[in-house]
PDB file of C-alpha atoms in Angstrom:
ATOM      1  CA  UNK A  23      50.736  -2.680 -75.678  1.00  0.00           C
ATOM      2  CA  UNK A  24      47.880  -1.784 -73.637  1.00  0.00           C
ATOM      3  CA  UNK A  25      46.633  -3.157 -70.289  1.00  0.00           C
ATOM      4  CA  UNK A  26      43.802  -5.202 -70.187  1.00  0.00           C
ATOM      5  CA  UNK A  27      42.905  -7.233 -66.344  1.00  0.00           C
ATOM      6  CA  UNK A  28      41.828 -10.728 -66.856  1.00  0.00           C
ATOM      7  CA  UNK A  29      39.189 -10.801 -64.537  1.00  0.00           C
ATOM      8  CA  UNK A  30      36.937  -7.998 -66.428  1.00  0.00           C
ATOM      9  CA  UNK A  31      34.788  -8.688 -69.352  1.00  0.00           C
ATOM     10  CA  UNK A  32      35.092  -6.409 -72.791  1.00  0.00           C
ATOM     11  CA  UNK A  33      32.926  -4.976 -75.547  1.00  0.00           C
ATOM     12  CA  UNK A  34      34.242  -4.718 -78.906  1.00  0.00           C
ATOM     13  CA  UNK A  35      33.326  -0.788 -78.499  1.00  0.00           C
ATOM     14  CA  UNK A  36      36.348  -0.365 -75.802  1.00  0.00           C
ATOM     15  CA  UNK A  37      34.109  -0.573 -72.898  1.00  0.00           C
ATOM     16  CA  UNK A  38      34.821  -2.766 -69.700  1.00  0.00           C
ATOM     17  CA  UNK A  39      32.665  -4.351 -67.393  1.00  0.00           C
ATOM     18  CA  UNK A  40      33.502  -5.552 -63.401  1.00  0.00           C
ATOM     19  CA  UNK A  41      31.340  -7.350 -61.130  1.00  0.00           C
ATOM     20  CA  UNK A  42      31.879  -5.960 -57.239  1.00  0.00           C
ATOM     21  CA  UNK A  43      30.832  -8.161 -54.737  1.00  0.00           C
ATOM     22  CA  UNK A  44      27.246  -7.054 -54.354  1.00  0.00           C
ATOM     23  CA  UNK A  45      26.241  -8.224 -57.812  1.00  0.00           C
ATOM     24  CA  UNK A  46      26.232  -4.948 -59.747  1.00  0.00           C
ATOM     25  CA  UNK A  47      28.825  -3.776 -61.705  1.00  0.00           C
ATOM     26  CA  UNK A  48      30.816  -1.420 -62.830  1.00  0.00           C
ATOM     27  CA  UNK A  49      31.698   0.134 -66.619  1.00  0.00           C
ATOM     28  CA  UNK A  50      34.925   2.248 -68.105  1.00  0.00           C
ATOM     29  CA  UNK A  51      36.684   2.312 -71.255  1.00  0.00           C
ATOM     30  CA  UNK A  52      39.795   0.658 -71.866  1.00  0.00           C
ATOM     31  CA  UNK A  53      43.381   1.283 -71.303  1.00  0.00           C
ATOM     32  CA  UNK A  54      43.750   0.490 -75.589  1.00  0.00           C
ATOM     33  CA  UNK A  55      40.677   3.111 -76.014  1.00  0.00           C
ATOM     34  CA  UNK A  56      41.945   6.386 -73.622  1.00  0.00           C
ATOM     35  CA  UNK A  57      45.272   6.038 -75.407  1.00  0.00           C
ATOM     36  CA  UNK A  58      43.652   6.201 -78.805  1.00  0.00           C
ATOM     37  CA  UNK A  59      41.857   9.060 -77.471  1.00  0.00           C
ATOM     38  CA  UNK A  60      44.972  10.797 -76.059  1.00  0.00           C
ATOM     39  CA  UNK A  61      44.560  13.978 -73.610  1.00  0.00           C
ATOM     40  CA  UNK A  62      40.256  13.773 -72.490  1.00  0.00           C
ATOM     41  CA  UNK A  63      39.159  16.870 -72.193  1.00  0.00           C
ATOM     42  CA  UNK A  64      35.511  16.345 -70.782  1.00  0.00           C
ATOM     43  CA  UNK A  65      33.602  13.253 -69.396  1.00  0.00           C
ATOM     44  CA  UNK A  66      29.560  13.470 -69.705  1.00  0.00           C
ATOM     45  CA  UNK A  67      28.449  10.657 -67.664  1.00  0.00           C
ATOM     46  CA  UNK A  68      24.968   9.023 -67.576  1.00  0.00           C
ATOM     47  CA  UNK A  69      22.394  10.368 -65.818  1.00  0.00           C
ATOM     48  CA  UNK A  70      21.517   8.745 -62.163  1.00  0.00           C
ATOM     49  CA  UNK A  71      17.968   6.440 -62.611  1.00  0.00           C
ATOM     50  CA  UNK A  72      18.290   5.912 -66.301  1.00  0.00           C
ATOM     51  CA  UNK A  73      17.197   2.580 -67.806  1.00  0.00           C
ATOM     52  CA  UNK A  74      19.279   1.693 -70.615  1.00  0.00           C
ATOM     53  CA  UNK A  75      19.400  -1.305 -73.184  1.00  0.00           C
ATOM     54  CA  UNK A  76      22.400  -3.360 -74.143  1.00  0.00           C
ATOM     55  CA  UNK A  77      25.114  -1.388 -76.621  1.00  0.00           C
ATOM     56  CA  UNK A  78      22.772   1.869 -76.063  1.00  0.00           C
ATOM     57  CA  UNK A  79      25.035   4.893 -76.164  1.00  0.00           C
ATOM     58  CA  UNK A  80      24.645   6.688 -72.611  1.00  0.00           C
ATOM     59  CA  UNK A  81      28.176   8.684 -72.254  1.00  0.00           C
ATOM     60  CA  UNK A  82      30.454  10.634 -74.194  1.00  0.00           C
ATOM     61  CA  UNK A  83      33.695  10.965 -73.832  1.00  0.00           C
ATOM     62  CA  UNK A  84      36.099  14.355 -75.320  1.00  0.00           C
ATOM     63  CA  UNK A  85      39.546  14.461 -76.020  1.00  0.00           C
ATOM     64  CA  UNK A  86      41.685  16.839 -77.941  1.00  0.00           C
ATOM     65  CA  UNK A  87      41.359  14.082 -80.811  1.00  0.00           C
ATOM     66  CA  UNK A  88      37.537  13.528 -80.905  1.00  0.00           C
ATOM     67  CA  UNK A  89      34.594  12.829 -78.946  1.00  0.00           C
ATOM     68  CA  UNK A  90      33.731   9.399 -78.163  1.00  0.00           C
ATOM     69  CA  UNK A  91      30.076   7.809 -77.266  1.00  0.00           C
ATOM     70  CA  UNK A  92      30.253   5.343 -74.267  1.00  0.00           C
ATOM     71  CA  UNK A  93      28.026   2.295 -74.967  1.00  0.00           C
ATOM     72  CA  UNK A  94      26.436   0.424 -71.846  1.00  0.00           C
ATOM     73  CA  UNK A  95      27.628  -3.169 -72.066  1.00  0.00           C
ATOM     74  CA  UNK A  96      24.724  -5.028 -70.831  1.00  0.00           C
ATOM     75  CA  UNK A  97      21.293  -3.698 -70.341  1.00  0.00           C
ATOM     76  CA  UNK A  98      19.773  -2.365 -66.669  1.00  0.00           C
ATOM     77  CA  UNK A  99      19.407   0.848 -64.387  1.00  0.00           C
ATOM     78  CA  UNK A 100      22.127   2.992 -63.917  1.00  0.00           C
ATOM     79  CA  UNK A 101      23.000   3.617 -60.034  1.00  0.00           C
ATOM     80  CA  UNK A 102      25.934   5.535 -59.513  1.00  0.00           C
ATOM     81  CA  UNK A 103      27.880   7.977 -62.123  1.00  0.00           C
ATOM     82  CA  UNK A 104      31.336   8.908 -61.583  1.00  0.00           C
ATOM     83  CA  UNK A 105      31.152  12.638 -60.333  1.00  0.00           C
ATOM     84  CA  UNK A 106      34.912  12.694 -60.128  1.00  0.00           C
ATOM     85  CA  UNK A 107      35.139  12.907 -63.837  1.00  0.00           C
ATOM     86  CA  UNK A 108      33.372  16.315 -63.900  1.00  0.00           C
ATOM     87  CA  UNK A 109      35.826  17.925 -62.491  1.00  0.00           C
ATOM     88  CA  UNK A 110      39.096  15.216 -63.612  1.00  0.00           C
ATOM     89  CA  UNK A 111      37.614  13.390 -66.995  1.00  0.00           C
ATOM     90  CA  UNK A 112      41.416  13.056 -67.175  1.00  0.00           C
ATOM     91  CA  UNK A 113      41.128  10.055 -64.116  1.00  0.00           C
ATOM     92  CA  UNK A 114      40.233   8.295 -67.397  1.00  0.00           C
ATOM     93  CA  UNK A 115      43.527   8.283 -68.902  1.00  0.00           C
ATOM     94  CA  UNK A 116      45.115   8.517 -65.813  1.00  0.00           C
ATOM     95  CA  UNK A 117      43.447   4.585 -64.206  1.00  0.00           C
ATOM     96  CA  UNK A 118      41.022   3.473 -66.401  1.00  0.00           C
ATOM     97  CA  UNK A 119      40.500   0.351 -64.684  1.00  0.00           C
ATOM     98  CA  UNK A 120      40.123   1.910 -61.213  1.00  0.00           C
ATOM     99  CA  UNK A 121      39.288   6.003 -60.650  1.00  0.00           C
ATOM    100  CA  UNK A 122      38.443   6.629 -64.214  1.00  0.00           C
ATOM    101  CA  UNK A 123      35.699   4.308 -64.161  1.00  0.00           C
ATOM    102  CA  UNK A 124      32.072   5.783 -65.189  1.00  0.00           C
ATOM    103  CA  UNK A 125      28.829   4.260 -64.087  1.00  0.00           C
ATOM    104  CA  UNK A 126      27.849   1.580 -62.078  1.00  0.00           C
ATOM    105  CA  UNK A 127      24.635  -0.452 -63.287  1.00  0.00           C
ATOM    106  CA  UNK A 128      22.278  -3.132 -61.431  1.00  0.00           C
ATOM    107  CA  UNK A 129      21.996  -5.442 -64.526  1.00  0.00           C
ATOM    108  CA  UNK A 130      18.584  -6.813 -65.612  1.00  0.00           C
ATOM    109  CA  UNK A 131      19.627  -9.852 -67.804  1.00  0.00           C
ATOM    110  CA  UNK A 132      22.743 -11.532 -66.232  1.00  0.00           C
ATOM    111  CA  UNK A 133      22.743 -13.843 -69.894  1.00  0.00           C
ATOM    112  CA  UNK A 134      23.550 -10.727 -71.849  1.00  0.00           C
ATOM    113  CA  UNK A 135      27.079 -10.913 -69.848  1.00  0.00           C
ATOM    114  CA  UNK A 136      27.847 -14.048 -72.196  1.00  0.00           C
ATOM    115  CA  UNK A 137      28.023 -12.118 -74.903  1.00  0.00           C
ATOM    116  CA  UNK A 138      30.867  -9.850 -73.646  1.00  0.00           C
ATOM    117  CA  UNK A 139      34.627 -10.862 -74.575  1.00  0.00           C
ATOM    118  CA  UNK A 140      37.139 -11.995 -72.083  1.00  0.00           C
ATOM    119  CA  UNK A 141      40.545 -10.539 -72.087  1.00  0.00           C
ATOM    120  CA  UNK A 142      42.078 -12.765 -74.382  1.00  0.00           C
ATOM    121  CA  UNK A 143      39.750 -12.648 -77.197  1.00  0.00           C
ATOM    122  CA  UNK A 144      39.430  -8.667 -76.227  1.00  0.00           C
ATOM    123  CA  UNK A 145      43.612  -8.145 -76.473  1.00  0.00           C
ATOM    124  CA  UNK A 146      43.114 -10.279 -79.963  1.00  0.00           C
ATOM    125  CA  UNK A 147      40.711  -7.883 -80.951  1.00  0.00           C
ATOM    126  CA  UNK A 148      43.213  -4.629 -80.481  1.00  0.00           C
ATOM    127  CA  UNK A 149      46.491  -6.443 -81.923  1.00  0.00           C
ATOM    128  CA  UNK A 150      44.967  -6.347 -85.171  1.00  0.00           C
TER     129      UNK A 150
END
């Protein structure tokens, strides 16, 4: 069974979202989504200034299984990508919930956060 923190919010895509203290927050995939992706390969992050909607694809992830699209939870500007994975995308599989992690974004609609799943309704979701 895979890892999911309580205090982070989920998308049914595999993504999850953390608040840091200075209101913005911070996006990843999964612990359940990097091991259905096995060994990644390659990490393409988003772009630095980019101004994305909710559930717009902005990422991609690669493994030696398939390539996987990274969907921004909630909509906003995109301040900080995760160079590390450039050189490591395999931080992903390694602590998805901590170095793995790959953008931070300064949210423009906090409401859109209501629509994201907690971690019970998220680990219902994957024991399916």
């Amino acid at each position: 069974m895979s890892h999911v923190p309580k205090q982070l919010q989920y998308t049914k895509d595999h993504e999850w979202v953390r608040r840091e203290d200075d209101g913005t927050f911070v996006v990843g995939i999964t612990d359940h989504a990097q091991a259905e992706l096995t060994d990644i390969v390659f990490a393409e992050t988003p772009r630095v200034g980019t101004k994305v909607s909710a559930k717009e694809a902005l990422a991609v992830v690669e493994s030696v299984k398939a390539a996987s699209d990274i969907y921004s939870p909630v909509g906003g500007d995109i301040f900080e990508a995760n160079e590390a994975l450039n050189d490591n995308p395999g931080l992903i599989n390694q602590d998805p919930y901590g170095a793995g992690w790959i953008f931070k974004i300064r949210i423009a609609d906090s409401s859109e956060l209501n629509s994201l799943l907690d971690a019970a309704a998220y680990r219902a979701q994957t024991e399916k």
